[in-house]
Amino acid sequence: MEISLIINGHVFEFKPGQTILEVAEAHDIQIPTLCHLKGLTPTGSCRICVVEVERARSLMAACCTPAAPGMDVKTESARVVSARKTILELLLASGNHNCGLPGSESGSWSDFQLRVQSEDGASELCPAWGDCRLQDLAFRYQVKANRFSNIPSPYLPEMKNPLIVRDFSRCILCGRCVQACNEVQVNRAISFGYRGKDTKIVASGDGPLFQSECVFCGECIQACPTGALVEKKARYAWRPADTEKIRTTCPYCGVGCQQWLHVRNGRIVKVTGVENAQPNRGRLCVKGRFGYDFIYSEDRLKTPLVREENGTFREASWDEALYLVANRFKQIIADHGPDALAGVSCARSINEDSYNMQKLFRAVIKTNNIDHCART
Amino acid sequence: MTNSFNEFDKAKMFLVIGSNMTEAHPVAATFVKNAVLNGAELILVDPRKHRLADFATLHAQIRVGSDIAFLNSLMHVLIAEDLYDKKFVNSCTIGFKELTETVQAYSPEMATGICGVEPELIRTIARRLAAVKPCMLCYTLGITEHTCGRNNVVSTANLQMLLGNMGVECGGVNPLRGQNNVQGACDMGALPNVFPGYQKVGDLTAMAKFEKAWNVDRLPGKNGLMIPQMMDGLVSGAVKGFYIFGENLANTEPDIRKVEHELASAEFLVCQDIFQNETTRFAHVILPAAAWSENDGTFTNSERRVSRVRTASPPPGEAKPNWWIFKQIAKRMGQEWESDSAREIWDNELSELAPSLHGIKYARLEGNGLQWPCPTEDHEGTCFLHKDGAFTCGLGQFLPVEWTPPAEVPDADYPFVLSTGRRLTHYHTRTQTGRCEGLNDLLGEETADISLADAGTMGIQQGELIRVKSRRGEVLVKANVTREVPSGMVWMAFHFREACANWLTNPAFDPITLTAEYKACAVAIEKIEN
Ligand code: SF4
Ligand code: SF4
Ligand code: FES
């Protein structure tokens, strides 16, 4: 049996159980969302995804309304657009959303900007500028930020954690981080706390993250649609406009998570999980997300080193070092045979390195004394 | 792994043994937790009540090193109560009779004396495993890092064959590999007994094939040395020159004092690395290498998935890709190798030589990579192995094994068991994670994890400095009093040189794999009186 509905005048078939949002997305019709986290039960809290359904009295949230046969849906009608505008205006007024949105004709804009920047301890726009769904939607719907007066957040930003900055003044209470923590990574560290205008995302006992169950996987940052959760190391070091994204594989454990390296001016400035990729489907752990900057350590070996008679190391050219190794190896082979040489390869390095090392031992040195820590 | 990570959240039953997944393979653990939230059962077999225990339906808190007794007892119950998969056993396996004879002795009442798990719990677990199928069995180093490591592995396979859980989606025997490219380094033949693609050293056809490909004559036909034998050889003089690529053996091998003596005995030691570390102190030449994101290449994860690694920034100073360094040494020893990039090495050489990788080429690795076996370029890769009971060497063979105790067990002088492993925030000897801003703030020092009961008896406070000593050495370390470990056990990691567990661990090895018994040795703990 075929079942179908109408979206913006087009007829689409769907499977029972699909939401309006899912049917629309399957046909490349974009309905904006904020609180909805793909794959999880919709909470329907932000209502930005509302659509107009013929004969329904009120607008319906597309992310949690099941598609029904014969439904006639409009995703960008005048009523829908006006409702979305109001939602966005309220959200923008609810915190330090200083991304330089249009409509700042009143004189208080610069006062606002100055207050926010002093709270941020920075002379920049929001650290999520350019990577914020709220900002994107405000632009898309040409929302002016001055219809409602700004209500400063009752909570100070939490700067004292390693790795993660929690800025409650930019939190729109969408709940994505709570779902990411409880339903995706299942670390159960954060939840909604308090009520009404005091509502806040809290870790256990409303303490800082580092004193809670939090394991700093950073899934919440990746889920946050605004600048409320940001990587401490990437804060102001990163803007998407001049950043290149390079896909790679995590260098730590054997899961092999797929990562985006965000590279700015030739430096990795942050790492995120590749959504929908195998095997990790966007997820990373603390090492995968935050364990990248060792490559820029001043301690890196930069030239070959050769040990002197007195035991200290001196710098050497590649040519000198390579000849030294080759000649000593040849000498050892001549004196004691190839089996007097042995090598240990690296289980952290790329396949091609291990291949070449075993080839060096087998084909050149002529021994099978090649191993790696396969068993640890 | 015979199966894949993307089967985890569809699975209905897990048996996780010797794997602290939430810390060692955190993202894999998230999929197990998702499955549990969706109603899957999780049976945890582990001496420690680590974080995964919060999600376990049943937790068999076995004694360290008693895995075989426990697993044999499960099989005893499955056979005694006629709960095993007869169809699979009859059509896909051999050796059932021998297995039956061996596990006969391991009644739950007998096994409880070894593993400490109540007979009723053993029976319940066996019955649950028979009731909910298939089951994904996952293990990590808690299985392999024992003097009976190989037998532990064999036992897990015996159990899964007996349950008929092989060759099916959401089943299988799934070792989560510790390091990102352990699987790959094995596949590449960085092992003393196999060429790339597990073609045996000494096999005349394989030798001829590689001689031709590498344009050399008379490749050596006898198996080489494994790491512990190499280390012994440094002292005995059998090994004169030693080449260590990217390993900090001075901290990672058991019994640091012994290891350092061995390294110091090397007549000529080459270290190729990205940092100076405790091992490079003994080197005669140190070669600076490009790191992870300074290379193009591939890693192969636990589920045999080959994924791309890409360059984000150039290496510092004159550091060079490792493959380049090996090529240059070969050249100075008289061999010119043609391939001049990781891609050329893969596409033109190793994928041509290893049949299971034959269909994998860089051009095919743009997205999610490919899982081997992938024999041809139109093959889509393999999610799970032994489909429909087809084992590589014909029928699956039961290899019955007897339980043996760890090489060193607690006694009057050293009354505690020390078991070791990794913690979430750091990786191995911290050469990398220790240099990442923020990670040391999360975990800045080693601790010795001890039980509330033992802390109580000995009057040790949380965070108090204690002495932990074994027959090989001693460390001063802060006590971490925790519910995770049972009484009689001390648990430590090897991330920090100062209180590295490997000052204490026992260099006793599995006789076949030569894996060290990192998971069990005897120690004493002492309060420091002041
Ligand atoms: S912190 Fe971010 S993800 Fe969490 S509720 Fe606030 S806006 Fe949403
Ligand atoms: S992100 Fe974490 S779980 Fe994933 S591969 Fe890296 S270390 Fe392993
Ligand atoms: S996205 Fe639908 S209610 Fe928030």
CSV table of C-alpha atoms and ligand atoms in Angstrom, one decimal, chain A residues 250-257 259 283-289, chain B residues 24-28, ligand 2:
chain,number,residue,atom,x,y,z
A,250,CYS,CA,42.6,8.9,15.1
A,251,PRO,CA,46.1,8.0,16.2
A,252,TYR,CA,45.3,6.4,19.5
A,253,CYS,CA,43.3,3.2,20.0
A,254,GLY,CA,42.2,0.4,17.7
A,255,VAL,CA,38.7,1.8,17.1
A,256,GLY,CA,40.0,4.0,14.4
A,257,CYS,CA,37.6,6.9,14.7
A,259,GLN,CA,38.1,12.8,12.5
A,283,ARG,CA,31.7,10.3,18.1
A,284,LEU,CA,35.2,10.8,19.6
A,285,CYS,CA,36.7,10.3,23.0
A,286,VAL,CA,38.8,12.7,25.0
A,287,LYS,CA,42.1,11.5,23.3
A,288,GLY,CA,40.7,11.7,19.8
A,289,ARG,CA,39.1,15.1,20.3
B,24,ALA,CA,40.5,1.8,26.5
B,25,HIS,CA,38.1,1.9,23.6
B,26,PRO,CA,35.7,4.6,24.6
B,27,VAL,CA,33.8,5.0,21.4
B,28,ALA,CA,33.3,1.3,21.0
C,2,SF4,S1,38.7,8.8,19.4
C,2,SF4,FE1,39.1,7.6,21.2
C,2,SF4,S2,37.9,5.7,20.8
C,2,SF4,FE2,38.1,6.7,18.8
C,2,SF4,S3,40.0,5.8,18.0
C,2,SF4,FE3,40.6,7.7,19.0
C,2,SF4,S4,41.2,6.9,21.1
C,2,SF4,FE4,40.0,5.3,20.1
